[in-house]
Coordinates of C-alpha atoms in Angstrom, one line a residue:
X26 CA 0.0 0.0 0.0
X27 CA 1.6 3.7 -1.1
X28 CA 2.0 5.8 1.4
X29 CA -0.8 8.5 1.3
X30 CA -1.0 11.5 2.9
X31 CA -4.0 10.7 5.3
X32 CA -3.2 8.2 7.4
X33 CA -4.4 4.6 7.1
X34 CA -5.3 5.2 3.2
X35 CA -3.5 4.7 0.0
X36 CA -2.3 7.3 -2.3
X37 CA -5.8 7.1 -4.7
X38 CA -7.7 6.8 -1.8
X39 CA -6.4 9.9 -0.1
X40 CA -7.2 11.6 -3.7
X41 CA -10.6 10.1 -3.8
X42 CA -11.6 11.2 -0.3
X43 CA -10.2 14.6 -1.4
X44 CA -12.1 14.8 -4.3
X45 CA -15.4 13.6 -2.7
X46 CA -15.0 16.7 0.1
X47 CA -14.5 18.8 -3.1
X48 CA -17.7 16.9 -4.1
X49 CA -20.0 18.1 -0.2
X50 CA -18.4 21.4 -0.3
X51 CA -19.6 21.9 -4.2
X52 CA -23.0 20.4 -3.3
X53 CA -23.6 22.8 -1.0
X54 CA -22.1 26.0 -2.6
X55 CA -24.9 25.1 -4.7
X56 CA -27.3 24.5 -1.9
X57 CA -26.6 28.1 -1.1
X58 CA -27.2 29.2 -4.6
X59 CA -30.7 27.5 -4.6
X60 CA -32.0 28.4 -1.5
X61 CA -31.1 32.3 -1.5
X62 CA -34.4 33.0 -3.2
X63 CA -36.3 31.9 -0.3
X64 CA -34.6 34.4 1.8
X65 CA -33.8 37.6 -0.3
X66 CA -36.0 37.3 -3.2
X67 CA -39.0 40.0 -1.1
X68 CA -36.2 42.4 0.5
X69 CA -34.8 42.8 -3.5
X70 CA -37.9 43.3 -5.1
X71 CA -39.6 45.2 -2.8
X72 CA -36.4 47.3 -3.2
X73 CA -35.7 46.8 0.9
X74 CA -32.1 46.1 0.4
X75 CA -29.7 46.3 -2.9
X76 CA -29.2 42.7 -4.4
X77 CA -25.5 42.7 -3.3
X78 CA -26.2 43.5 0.4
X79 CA -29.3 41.7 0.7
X80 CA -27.0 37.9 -0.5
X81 CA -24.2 39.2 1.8
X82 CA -26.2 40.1 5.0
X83 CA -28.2 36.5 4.4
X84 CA -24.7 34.9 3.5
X85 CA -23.9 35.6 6.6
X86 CA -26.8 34.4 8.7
X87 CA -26.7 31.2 6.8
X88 CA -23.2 30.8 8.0
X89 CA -24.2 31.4 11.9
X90 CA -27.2 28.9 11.5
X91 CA -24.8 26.3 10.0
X92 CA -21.8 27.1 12.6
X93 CA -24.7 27.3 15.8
X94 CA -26.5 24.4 14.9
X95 CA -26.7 20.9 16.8
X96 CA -26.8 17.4 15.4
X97 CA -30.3 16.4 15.6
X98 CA -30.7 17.1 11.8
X99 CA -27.3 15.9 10.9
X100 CA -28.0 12.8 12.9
X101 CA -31.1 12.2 11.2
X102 CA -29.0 12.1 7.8
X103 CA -26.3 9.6 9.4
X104 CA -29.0 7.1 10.7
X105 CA -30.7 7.1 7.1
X106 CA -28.1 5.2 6.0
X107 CA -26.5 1.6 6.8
X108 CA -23.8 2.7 8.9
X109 CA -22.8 0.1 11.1
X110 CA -22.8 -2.3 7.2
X111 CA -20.6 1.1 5.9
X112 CA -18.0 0.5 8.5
X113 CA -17.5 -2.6 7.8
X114 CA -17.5 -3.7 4.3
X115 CA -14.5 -2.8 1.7
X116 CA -13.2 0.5 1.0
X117 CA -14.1 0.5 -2.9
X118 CA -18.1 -0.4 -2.0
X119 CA -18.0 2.6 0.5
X120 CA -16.1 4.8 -2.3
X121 CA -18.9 3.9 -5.1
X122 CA -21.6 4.4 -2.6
X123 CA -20.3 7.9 -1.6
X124 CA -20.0 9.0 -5.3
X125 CA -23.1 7.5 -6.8
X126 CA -25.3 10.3 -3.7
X127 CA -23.0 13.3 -4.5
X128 CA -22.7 13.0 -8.6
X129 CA -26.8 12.4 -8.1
X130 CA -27.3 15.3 -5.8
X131 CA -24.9 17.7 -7.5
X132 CA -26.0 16.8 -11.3
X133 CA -29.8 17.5 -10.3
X134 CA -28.8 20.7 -8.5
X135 CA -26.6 22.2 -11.3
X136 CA -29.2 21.4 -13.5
X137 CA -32.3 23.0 -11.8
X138 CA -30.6 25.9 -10.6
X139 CA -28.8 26.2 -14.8
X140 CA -32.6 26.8 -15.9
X141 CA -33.7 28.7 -12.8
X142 CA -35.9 26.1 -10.9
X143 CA -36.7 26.8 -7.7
X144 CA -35.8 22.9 -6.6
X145 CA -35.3 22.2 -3.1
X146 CA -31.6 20.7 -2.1
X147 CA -32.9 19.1 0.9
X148 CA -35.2 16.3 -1.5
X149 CA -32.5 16.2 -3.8
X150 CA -30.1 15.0 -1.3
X151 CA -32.2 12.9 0.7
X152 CA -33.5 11.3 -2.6
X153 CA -30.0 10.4 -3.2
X154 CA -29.0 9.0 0.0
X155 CA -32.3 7.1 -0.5
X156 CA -30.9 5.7 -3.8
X157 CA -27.5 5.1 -2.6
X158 CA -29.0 3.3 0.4
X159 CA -31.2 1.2 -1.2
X160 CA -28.5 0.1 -4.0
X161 CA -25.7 -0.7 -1.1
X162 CA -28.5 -2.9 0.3
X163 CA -29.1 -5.0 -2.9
X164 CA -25.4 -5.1 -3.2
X165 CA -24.4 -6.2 0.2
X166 CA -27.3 -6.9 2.1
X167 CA -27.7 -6.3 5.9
X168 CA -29.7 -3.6 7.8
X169 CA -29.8 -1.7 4.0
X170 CA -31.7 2.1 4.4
X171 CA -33.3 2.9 7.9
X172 CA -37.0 3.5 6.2
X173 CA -38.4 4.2 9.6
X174 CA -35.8 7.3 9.6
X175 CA -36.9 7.9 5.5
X176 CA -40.2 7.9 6.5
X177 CA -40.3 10.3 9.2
X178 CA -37.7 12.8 6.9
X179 CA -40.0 11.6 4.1
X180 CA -43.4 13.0 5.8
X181 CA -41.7 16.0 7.0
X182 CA -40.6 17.3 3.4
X183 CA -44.2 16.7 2.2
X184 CA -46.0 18.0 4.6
X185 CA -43.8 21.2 4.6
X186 CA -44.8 23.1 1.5
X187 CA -48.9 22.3 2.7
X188 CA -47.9 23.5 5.8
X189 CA -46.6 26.6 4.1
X190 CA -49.2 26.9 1.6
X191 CA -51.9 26.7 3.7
X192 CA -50.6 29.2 6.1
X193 CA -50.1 31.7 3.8
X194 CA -53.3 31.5 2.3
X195 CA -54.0 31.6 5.8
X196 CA -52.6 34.8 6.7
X197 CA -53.2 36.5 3.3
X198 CA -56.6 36.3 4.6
X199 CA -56.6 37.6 7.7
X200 CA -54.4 40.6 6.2
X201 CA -57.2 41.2 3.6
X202 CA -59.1 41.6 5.8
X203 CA -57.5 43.7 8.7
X204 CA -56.0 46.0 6.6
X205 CA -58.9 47.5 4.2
X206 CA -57.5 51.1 4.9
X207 CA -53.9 50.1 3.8
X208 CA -54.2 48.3 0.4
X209 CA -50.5 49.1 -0.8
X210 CA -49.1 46.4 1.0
X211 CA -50.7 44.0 -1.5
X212 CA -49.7 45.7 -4.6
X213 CA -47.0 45.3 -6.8
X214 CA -43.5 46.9 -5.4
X215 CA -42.7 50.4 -6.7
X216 CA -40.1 50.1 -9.3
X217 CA -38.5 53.0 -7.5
X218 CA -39.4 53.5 -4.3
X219 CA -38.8 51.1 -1.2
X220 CA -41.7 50.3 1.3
X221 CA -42.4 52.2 4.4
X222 CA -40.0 51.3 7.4
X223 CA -42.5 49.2 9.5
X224 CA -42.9 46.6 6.2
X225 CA -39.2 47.1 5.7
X226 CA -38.2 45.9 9.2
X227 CA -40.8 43.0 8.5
X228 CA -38.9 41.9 5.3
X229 CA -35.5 42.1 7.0
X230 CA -36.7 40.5 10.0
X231 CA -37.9 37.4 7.6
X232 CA -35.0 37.3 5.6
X233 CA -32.7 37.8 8.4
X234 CA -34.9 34.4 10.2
X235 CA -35.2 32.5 7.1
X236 CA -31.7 32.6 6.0
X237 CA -30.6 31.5 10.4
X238 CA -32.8 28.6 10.3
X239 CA -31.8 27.9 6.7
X240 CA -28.3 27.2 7.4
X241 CA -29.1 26.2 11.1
X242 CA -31.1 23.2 9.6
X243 CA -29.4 22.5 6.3
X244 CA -26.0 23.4 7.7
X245 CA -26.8 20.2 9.7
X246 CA -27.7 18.4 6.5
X247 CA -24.3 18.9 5.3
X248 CA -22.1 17.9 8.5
X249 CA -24.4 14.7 8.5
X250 CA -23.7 13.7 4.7
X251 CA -20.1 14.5 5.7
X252 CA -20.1 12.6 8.6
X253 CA -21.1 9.6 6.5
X254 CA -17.8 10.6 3.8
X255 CA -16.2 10.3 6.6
X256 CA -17.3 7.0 8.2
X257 CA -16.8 5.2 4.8
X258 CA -13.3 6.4 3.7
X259 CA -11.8 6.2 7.4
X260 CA -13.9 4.2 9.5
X261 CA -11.0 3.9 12.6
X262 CA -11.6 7.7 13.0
X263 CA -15.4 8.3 12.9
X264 CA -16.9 4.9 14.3
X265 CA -16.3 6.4 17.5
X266 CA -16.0 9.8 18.7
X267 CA -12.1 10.4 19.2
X268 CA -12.7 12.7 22.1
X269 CA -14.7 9.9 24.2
X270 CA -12.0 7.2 24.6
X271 CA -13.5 3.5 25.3
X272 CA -12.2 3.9 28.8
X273 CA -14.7 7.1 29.9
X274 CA -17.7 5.1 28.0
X275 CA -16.9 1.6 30.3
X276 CA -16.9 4.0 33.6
X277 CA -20.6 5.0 32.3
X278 CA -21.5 1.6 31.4
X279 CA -20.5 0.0 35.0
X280 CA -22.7 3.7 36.4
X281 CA -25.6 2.4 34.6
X282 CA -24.9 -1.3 35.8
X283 CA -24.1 -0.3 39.5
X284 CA -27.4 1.7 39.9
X285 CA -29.7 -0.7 38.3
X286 CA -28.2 -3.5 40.6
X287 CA -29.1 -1.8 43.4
X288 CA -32.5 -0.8 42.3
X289 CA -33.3 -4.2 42.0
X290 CA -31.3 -5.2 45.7
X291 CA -33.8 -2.7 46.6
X292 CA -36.8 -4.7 46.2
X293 CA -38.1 -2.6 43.1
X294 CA -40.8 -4.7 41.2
X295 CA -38.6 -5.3 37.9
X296 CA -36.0 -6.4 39.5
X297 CA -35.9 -9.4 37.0
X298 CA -35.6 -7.0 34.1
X299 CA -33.3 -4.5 35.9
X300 CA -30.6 -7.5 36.7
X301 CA -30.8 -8.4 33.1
X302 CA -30.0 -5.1 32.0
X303 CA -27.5 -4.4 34.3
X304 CA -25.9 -7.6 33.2
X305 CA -25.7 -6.3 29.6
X306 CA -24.1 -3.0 30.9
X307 CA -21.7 -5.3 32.5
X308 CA -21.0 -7.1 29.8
X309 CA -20.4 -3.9 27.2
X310 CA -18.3 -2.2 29.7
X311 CA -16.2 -5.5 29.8
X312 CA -15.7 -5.0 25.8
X313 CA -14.8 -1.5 25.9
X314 CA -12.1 -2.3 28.8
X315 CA -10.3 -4.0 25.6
X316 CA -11.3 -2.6 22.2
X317 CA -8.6 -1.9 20.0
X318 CA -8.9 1.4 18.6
X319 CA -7.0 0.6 15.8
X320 CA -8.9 -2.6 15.3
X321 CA -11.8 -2.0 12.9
X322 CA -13.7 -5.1 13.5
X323 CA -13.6 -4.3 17.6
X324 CA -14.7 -0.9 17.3
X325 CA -17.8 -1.7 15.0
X326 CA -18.8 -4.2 16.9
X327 CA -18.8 -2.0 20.1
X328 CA -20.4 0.8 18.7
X329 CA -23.3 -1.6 17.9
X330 CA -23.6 -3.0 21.4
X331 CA -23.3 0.5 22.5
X332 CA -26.2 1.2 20.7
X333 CA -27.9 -1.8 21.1
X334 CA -28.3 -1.3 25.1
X335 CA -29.0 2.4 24.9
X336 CA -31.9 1.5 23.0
X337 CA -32.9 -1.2 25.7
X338 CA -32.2 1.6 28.4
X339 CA -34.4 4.0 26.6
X340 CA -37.7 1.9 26.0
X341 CA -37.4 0.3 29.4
X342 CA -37.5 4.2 30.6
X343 CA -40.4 4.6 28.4
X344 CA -42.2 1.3 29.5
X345 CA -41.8 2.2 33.2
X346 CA -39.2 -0.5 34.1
X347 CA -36.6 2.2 35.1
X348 CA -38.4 4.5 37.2
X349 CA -37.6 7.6 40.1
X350 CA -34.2 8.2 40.8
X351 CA -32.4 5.3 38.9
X352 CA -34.7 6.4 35.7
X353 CA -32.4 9.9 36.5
X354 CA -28.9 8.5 36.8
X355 CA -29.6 5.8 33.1
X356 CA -30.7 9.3 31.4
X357 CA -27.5 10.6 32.4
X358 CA -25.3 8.1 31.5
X359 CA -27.3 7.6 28.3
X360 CA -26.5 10.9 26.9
X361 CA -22.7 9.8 27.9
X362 CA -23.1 6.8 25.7
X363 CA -24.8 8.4 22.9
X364 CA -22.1 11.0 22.1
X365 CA -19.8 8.2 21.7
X366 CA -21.9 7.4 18.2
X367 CA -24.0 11.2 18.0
X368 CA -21.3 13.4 17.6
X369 CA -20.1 16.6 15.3
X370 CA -16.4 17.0 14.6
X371 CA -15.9 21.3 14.4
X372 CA -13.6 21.3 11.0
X373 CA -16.3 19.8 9.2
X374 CA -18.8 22.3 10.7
X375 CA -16.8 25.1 9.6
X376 CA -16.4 23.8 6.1
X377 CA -20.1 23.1 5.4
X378 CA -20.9 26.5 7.1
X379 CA -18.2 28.3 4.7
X380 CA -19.7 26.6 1.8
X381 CA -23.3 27.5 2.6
X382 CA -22.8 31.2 3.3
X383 CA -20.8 31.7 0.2
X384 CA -22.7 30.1 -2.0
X385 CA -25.1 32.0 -0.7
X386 CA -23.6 35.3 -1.9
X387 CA -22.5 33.7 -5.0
X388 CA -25.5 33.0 -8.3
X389 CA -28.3 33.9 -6.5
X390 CA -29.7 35.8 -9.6
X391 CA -31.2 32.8 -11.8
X392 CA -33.9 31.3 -8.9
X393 CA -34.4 35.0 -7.3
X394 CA -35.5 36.0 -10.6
X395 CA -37.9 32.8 -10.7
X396 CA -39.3 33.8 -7.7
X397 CA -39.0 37.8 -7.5
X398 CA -40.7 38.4 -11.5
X399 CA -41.7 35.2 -13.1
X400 CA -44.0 33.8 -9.7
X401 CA -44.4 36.2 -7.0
X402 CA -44.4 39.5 -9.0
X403 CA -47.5 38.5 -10.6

């Protein structure tokens, strides 16, 4: 194997993983191109802020929503996929599967945004993780796409544009009719003139909002589809968080297993089905005491079991088997556990953010036009 210039990859493979973060970060310099309209296309055409300020000042916010996000969102793009399967099957699989979802994503994006469709990123790329998913599966088998995770992402991206059509509708109503003394508001922008200062500070307000949330949800969206680069090129460095070592997640593990054992010396009802669990905490915090980190097969199979028994904890919380102060100290130690698998690694943050707020700056003009004359104007 030649000596590449990431450790624990080959020369072409260090040049592949290269070119598939050239690959995230041009997706979503895109993503920023698409989804400006949603947030500047009123304060431009109402003439509330020159085009170049208006990109720049919602450039901005997008990069603040990406950099101050968490990792719900991002998480929810991880678990679509197989990832446990990613970590552990061949390199070349996980480098076809990675470059099937970006060519996808970024050929559909170029394209739309080219003839100035106002397509949204987020169904492009969860369409292609779909796809990527679902051939990995008939390739290799195993767990294949989470399609309780698609299905939840799935009902959200529908029922988002109802949800926004119908509360528009909605509120252009109501406005109607409130505001019979003040018809201007629903005529066509002056050519010339900007609005008064009240609707200005309204449009600013929005665009400011939109363009936070924007990045603060599809900054996320990024940093998870980067996460999963990540995972399948080099595996020994993102199958666990680096900053939790195995040692700090056995100590939470024998926590969980202490307090459960003494619930049930306690004389709690469940005792049964506390010792059992308790034993499995045992038992993982045994494993972690003597994973390799450098051993690929050791550290999937202990971020499975890791998982395996936090999902355990969690519905027996749920169902009432864990209850009162023990209930309290599992939570905790929980959340300990979970970072070790739900995690966000700050470089990668900082590049998705970078590419979302530029892009953002950066050919806005084809879908604001779209948007600003060919839809909204009339």
């Amino acid at each position: 194997m030649a000596l590449g210039f990431i450790a624990d990859l080959s020369t072409n493979a260090s040049l592949l993983l290269v070119f598939c973060l050239l690959a995230v970060c041009f997706f979503f310099f895109f993503y920023g191109f698409h989804d400006t309209a949603n947030a500047v296309a009123t304060v431009i055409y109402t003439k509330t802020l020159p085009p170049v300020f208006a990109v720049i000042w919602a450039g901005i916010w997008n990069f603040l929503g990406a950099m101050l996000g968490g990792i719900a969102v991002a998480m929810g793009i991880v678990k679509l996929m197989p990832v446990n399967d990613l970590l552990s099957v061949p390199l070349g699989e996980n480098i076809a599967l990675v470059l099937s979802i970006l060519i996808s994503a970024i050929a559909w994006n170029l394209g739309t945004w080219y003839f100035g469709i106002p397509c949204s990123s987020s169904h492009t790329l969860i369409g292609s993780l779909l796809g990527g998913g679902f051939a990995f599966w008939t390739v290799n088998g195993g767990a294949g796409v989470n399609w309780k995770k698609a299905e939840e992402i799935g009902m959200s991206l529908l029922v988002s544009p109802l949800f926004g059509f119908s509360l528009a509708i909605l509120l252009m109503f109501i406005l109607r009719a409130t505001m019979k003394k003040n018809k201007m508001i629903f005529d066509e922008p002056h050519k010339k003139k900007a609005p008064p200062t009240w609707i200005r500070a309204i449009l600013i307000g929005t665009c400011t909002l939109v363009s936070y949330f924007h990045g603060n949800n599809d900054g996320q969206k990024g940093v998870g589809l980067l996460m999963v680069v990540m995972m399948g090129f080099l595996p020994l460095q993102f199958a666990l968080n680096p900053h939790l070592p195995p040692g700090d997640l056995a100590g939470a593990s024998r926590r969980i297993e202490a307090s459960l054992n003494a619930a049930a010396a306690n004389g709690d009802h469940n005792s049964q089905s506390l010792i059992a669990l308790a034993g499995k905490s045992g038992a993982l915090a045994a494993q972690l005491d003597t994973t390799d980190v450098k051993d690929r097969t050791e550290l999937v199979a202990a971020r499975k079991n890791i998982q395996g028994l936090n999902k355990n904890l969690e519905s027996s919380i749920k169902g009432g088997v864990i209850t009162g102060e023990t209930a309290k100290v599992v939570k905790a130690e929980v959340k300990t556990l979970a970072h070790s698998y739900e995690f966000r690694v700050t470089w990668i943050v900082l590049l998705i953010s970078l590419c979302l707020g530029v892009g953002t700056m950066i050919g806005w003009k084809r879908i604001v036009v779209t948007i600003g004359e060919k839809i909204g104007k009339s």
